[in-house]
Short mmCIF file of C-alpha atoms and ligand atoms in Angstrom, two decimals:
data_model
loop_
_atom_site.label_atom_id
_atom_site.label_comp_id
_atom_site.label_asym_id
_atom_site.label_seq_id
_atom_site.Cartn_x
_atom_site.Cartn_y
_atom_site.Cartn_z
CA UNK A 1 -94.61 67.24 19.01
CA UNK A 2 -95.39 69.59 21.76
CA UNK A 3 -97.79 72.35 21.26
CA UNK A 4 -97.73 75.56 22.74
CA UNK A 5 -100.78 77.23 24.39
CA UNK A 6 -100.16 79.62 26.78
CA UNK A 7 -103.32 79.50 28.61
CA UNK A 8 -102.43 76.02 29.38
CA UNK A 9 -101.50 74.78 32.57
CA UNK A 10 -99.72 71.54 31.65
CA UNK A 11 -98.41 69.76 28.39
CA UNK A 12 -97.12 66.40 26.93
CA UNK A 13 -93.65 66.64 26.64
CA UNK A 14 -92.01 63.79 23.81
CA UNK A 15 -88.33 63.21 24.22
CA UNK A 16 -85.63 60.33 23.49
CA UNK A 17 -82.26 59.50 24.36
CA UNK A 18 -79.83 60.62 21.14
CA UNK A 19 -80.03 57.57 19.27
CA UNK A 20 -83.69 57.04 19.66
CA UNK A 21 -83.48 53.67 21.49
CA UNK A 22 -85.31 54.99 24.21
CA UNK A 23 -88.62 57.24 23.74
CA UNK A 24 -91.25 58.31 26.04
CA UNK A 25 -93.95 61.09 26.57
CA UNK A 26 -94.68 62.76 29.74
CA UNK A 27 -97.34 65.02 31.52
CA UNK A 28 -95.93 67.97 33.41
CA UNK A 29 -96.56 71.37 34.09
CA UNK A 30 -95.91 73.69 31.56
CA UNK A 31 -91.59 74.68 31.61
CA UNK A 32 -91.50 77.98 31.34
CA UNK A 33 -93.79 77.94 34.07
CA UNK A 34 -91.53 76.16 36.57
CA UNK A 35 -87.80 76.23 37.44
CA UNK A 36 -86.18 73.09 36.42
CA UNK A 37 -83.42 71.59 38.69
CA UNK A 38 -79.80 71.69 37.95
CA UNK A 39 -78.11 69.93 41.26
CA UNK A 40 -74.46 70.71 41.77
CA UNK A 41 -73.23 67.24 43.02
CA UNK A 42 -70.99 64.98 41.21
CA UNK A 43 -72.88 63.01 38.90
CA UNK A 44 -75.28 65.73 38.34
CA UNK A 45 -72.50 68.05 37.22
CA UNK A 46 -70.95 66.00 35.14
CA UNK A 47 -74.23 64.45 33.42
CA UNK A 48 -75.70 68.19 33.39
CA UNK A 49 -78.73 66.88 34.65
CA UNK A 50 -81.75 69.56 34.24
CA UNK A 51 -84.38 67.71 36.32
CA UNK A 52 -88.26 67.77 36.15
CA UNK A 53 -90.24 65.09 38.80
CA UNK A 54 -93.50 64.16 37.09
CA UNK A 55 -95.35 61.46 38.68
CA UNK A 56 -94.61 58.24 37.75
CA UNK A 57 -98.19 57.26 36.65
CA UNK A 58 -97.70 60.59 33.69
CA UNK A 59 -95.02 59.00 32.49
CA UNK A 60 -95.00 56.80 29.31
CA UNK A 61 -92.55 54.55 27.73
CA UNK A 62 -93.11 54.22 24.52
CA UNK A 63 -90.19 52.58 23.63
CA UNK A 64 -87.02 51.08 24.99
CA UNK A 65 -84.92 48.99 22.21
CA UNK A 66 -82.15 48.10 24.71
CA UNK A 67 -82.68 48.29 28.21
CA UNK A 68 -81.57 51.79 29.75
CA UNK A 69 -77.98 50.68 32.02
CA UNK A 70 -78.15 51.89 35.18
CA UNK A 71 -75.32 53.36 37.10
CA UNK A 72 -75.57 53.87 41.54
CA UNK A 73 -72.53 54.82 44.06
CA UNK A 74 -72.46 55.75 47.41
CA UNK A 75 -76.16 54.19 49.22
CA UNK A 76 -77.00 53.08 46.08
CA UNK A 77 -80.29 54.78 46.15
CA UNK A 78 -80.52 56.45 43.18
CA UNK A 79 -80.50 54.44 39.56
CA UNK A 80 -78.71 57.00 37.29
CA UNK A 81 -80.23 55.60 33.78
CA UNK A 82 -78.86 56.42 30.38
CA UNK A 83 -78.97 54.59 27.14
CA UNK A 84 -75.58 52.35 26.46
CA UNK A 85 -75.64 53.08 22.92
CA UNK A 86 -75.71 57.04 22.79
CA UNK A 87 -74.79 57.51 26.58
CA UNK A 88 -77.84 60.22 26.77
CA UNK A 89 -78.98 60.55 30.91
CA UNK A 90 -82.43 60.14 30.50
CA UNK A 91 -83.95 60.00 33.72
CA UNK A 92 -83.07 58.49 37.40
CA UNK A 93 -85.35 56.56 40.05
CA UNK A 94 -84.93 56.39 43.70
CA UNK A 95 -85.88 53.60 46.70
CA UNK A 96 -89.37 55.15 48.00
CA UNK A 97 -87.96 54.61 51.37
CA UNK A 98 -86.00 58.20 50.89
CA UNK A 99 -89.04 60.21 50.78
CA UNK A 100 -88.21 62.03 47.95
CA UNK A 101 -89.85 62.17 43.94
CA UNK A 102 -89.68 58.52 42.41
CA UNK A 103 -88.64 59.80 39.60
CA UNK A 104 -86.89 62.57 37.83
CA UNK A 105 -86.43 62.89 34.17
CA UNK A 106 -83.87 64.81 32.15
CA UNK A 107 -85.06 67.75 30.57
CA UNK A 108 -82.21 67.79 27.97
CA UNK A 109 -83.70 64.81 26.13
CA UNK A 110 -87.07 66.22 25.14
CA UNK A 111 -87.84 67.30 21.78
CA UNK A 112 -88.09 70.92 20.81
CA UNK A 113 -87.45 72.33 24.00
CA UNK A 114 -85.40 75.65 24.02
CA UNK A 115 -83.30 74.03 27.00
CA UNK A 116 -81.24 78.01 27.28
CA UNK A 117 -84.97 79.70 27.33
CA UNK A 118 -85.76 78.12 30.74
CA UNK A 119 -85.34 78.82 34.22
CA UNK A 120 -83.35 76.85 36.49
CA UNK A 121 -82.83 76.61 39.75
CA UNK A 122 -79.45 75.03 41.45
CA UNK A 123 -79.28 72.77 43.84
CA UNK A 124 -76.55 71.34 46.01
CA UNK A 125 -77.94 67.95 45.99
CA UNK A 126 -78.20 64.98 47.88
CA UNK A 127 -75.00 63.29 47.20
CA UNK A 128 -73.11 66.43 49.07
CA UNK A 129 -74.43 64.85 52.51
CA UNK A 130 -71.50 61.77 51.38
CA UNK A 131 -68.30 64.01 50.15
CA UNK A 132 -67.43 62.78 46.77
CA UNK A 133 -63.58 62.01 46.61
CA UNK A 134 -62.97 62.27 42.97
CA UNK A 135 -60.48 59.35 41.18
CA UNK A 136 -56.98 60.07 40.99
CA UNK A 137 -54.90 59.98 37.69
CA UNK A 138 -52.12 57.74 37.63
CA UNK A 139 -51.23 58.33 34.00
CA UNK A 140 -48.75 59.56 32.22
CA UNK A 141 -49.12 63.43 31.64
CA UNK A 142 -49.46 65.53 29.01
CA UNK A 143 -46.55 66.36 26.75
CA UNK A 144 -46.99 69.67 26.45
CA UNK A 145 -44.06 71.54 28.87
CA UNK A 146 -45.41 75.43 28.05
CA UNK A 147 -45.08 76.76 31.57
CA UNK A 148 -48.23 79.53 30.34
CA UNK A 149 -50.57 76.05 30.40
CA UNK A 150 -52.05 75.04 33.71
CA UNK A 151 -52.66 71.49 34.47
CA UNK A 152 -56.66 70.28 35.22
CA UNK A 153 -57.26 66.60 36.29
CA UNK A 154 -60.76 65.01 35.71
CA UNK A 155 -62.66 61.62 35.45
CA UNK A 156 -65.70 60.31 34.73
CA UNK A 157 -68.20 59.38 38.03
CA UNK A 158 -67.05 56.10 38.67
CA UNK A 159 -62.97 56.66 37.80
CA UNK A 160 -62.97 54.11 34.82
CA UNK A 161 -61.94 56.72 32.92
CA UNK A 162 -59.56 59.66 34.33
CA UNK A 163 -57.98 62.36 32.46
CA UNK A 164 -54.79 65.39 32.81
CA UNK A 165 -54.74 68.24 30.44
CA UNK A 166 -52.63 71.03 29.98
CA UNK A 167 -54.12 74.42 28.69
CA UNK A 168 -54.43 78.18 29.03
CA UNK A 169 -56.41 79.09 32.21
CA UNK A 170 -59.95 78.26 31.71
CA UNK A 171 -60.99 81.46 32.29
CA UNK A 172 -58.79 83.09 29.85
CA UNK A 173 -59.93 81.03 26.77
CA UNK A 174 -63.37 80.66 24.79
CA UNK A 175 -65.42 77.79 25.91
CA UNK A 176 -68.41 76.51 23.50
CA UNK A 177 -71.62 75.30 24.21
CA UNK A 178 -74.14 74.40 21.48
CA UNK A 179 -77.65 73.36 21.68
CA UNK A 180 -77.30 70.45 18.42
CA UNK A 181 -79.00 67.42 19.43
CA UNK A 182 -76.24 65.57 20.88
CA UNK A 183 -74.57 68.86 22.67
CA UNK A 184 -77.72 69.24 24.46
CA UNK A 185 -78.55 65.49 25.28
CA UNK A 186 -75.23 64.53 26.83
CA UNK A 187 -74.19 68.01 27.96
CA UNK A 188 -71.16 69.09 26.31
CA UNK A 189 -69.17 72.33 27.53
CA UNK A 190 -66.06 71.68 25.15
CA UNK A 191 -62.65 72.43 25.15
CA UNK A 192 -60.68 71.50 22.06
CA UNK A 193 -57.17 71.02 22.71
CA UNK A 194 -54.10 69.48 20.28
CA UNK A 195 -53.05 66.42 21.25
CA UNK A 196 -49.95 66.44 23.11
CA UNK A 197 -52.22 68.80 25.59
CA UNK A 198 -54.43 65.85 26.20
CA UNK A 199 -53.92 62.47 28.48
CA UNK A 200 -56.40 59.98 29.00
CA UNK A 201 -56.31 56.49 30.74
CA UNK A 202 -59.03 54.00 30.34
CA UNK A 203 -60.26 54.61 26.62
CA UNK A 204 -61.26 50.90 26.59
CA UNK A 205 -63.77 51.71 28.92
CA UNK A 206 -65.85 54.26 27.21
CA UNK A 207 -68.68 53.76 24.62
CA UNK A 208 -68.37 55.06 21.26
CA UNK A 209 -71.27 56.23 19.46
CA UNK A 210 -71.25 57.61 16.15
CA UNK A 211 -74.42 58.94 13.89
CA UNK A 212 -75.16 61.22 10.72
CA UNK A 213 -72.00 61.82 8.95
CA UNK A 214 -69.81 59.49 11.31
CA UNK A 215 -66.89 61.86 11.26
CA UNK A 216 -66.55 62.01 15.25
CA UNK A 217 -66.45 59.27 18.14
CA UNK A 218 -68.26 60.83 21.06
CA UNK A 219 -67.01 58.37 23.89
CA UNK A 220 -68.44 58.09 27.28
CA UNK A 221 -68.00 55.48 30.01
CA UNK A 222 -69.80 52.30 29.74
CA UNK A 223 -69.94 52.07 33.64
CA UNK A 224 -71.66 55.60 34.54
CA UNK A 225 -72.32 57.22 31.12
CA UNK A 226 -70.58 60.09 31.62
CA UNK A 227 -69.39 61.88 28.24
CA UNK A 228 -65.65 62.73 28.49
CA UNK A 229 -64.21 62.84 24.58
CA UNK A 230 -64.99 63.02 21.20
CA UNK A 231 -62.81 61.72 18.72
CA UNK A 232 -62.10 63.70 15.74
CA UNK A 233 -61.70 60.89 13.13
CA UNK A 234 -58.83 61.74 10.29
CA UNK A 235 -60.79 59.50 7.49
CA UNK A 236 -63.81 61.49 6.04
CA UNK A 237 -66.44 59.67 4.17
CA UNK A 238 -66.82 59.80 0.71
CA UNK A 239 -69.50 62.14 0.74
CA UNK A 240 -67.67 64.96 2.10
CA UNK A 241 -67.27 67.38 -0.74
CA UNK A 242 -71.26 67.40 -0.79
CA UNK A 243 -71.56 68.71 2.45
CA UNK A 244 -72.31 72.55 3.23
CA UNK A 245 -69.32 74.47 2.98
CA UNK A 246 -69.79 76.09 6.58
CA UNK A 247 -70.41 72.16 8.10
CA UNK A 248 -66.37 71.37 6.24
CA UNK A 249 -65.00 74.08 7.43
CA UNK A 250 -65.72 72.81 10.82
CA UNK A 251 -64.56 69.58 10.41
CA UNK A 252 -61.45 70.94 9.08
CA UNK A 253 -60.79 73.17 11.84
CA UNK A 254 -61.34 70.10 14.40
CA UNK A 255 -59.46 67.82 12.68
CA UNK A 256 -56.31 66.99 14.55
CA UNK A 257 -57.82 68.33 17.98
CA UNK A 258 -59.14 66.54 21.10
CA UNK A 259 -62.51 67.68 22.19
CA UNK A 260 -62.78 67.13 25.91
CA UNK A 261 -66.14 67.85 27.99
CA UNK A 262 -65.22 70.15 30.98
CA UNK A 263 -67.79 68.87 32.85
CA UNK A 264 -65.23 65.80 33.89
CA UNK A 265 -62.41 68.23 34.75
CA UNK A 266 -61.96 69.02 38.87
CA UNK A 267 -61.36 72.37 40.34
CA UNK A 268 -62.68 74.42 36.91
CA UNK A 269 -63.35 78.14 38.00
CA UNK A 270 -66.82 77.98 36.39
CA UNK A 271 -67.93 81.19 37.76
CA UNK A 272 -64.96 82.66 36.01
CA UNK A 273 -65.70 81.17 32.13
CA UNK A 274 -66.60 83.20 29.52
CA UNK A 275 -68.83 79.82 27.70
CA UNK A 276 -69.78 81.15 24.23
CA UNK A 277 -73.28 79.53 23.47
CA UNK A 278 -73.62 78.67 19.60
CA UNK A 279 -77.15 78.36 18.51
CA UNK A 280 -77.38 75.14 16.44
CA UNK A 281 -80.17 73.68 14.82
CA UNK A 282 -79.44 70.68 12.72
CA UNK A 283 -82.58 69.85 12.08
CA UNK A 284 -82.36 66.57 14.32
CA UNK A 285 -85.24 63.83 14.16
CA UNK A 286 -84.94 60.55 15.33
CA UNK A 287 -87.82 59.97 12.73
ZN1 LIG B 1 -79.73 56.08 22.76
ZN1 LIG B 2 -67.36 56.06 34.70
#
């Protein structure tokens, strides 16, 4: 647990990849102190990367179950590292021969950190200097003929999984952003559309990870870890009537829609959204 002192100048910072598989503590200056990174390029868009660079040597491992996967492109100088289970970008190294920070670590997995109370600073990134071309989709698209829906095209980083939806203008609809534990780890900006609005090749290439009350798949590829769906499951466990009534009325209003993460979608007019942010605290723990 992190403690706050304001006269401090720097502070141990615990954190953990969603499923807990992967914990560590670091030393850094204190966050609200300093901007934290949010670079613009391809993968760091998509993952939603907020970036801190401690030095490697205040940096502690303190457990890793299974082995973070690592995913590189282009030079192959940077190791993008998430956990396969949960899919939650935890950090990324680079060759010391590039002369930047060994090491930069993903603010979104530390524990109790208001990640909307910080500053951050963009960046265009590194990975601009090499002009991402992002994957195609060859698929089939969505049913849905309403000539009021605009058609948006996405994929994950490495194109194992692409994607075509159909749906109002971006701008002109409400897009959600909560700060629950897996929202914030794997950086969800959702859009939940029906089905027939929704196409998506290369499902057998994501990761599914479930946890708590198992009612939703949240899939991301098993290649780069990007998050791209969430399956709303039909079957509810048993223990459903117990839950609070504002938690099934949730479920019920999801059920039968396809949450996708925006982040994978090309050409979005971000400065345009209107995001709603939903403040969410489920009282997470990875014990
Ligand atoms: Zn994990
Ligand atoms: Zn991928």
């Amino acid at each position: 647990m992190s403690a706050s002192d304001p006269s401090k100048l720097t502070e141990a910072y615990h954190g953990n990849c969603h499923c807990g598989a992967f914990r560590f503590h670091v030393v850094l200056p204190v966050l609200s102190m300093v901007p934290l990174t949010s670079c613009k390029c391809s993968i760091c868009h998509r993952k939603g990367y907020l970036r801190v660079y401690p030095q490697s040597k205040n940096l502690v491992v303190e457990r890793d179950e299974l082995g973070l996967a690592s995913y590189q492109f282009g030079d192959g100088m940077v190791r993008h590292k998430f956990c396969p289970r949960c899919g939650t970008g935890v950090m990324d190294t680079v060759a010391e021969s590039i002369g930047c920070p060994d090491i930069g670590i993903n603010v979104r997995a530390f524990v109790d950190v208001d990640i909307w109370s910080l500053k951050i600073r963009e960046v265009k990134g590194r990975a601009d200097t090499n002009p991402y071309q992002p994957p195609g989709f060859s698929g089939t698209l969505p049913k849905a003929s309403d000539p009021n829906l605009k058609l948006y095209t996405g994929s994950c980083h490495c194109g194992a999984v692409t994607l075509a939806v159909r749906t109002r203008p971006l701008p002109e609809i409400n897009i959600l952003e909560d700060n629950c534990s897996i929202c914030q780890r794997n950086a969800y900006t959702i859009l939940e559309l029906p089905p027939d609005q929704v196409s998506i090749i290369g499902t057998e290439n994501t990761t599914s990870y479930e946890f708590g009350t198992k009612f939703q798949e949240h899939h991301f590829c098993s290649t780069c870890g990007v998050s791209v769906y969430i399956r709303v499951k039909e079957e509810i466990d048993d223990g459903f009537e117990t839950w609070p009534e504002e938690r099934k009325q949730k479920v019920r209003e999801n059920q039968g829609k396809v949450p996708i993460n925006i982040r994978v979608l090309n050409d979005v007019e971000w400065e345009q959204l209107k995001i709603e942010r939903i403040d969410e605290n489920e009282g997470y723990s990875v014990g």
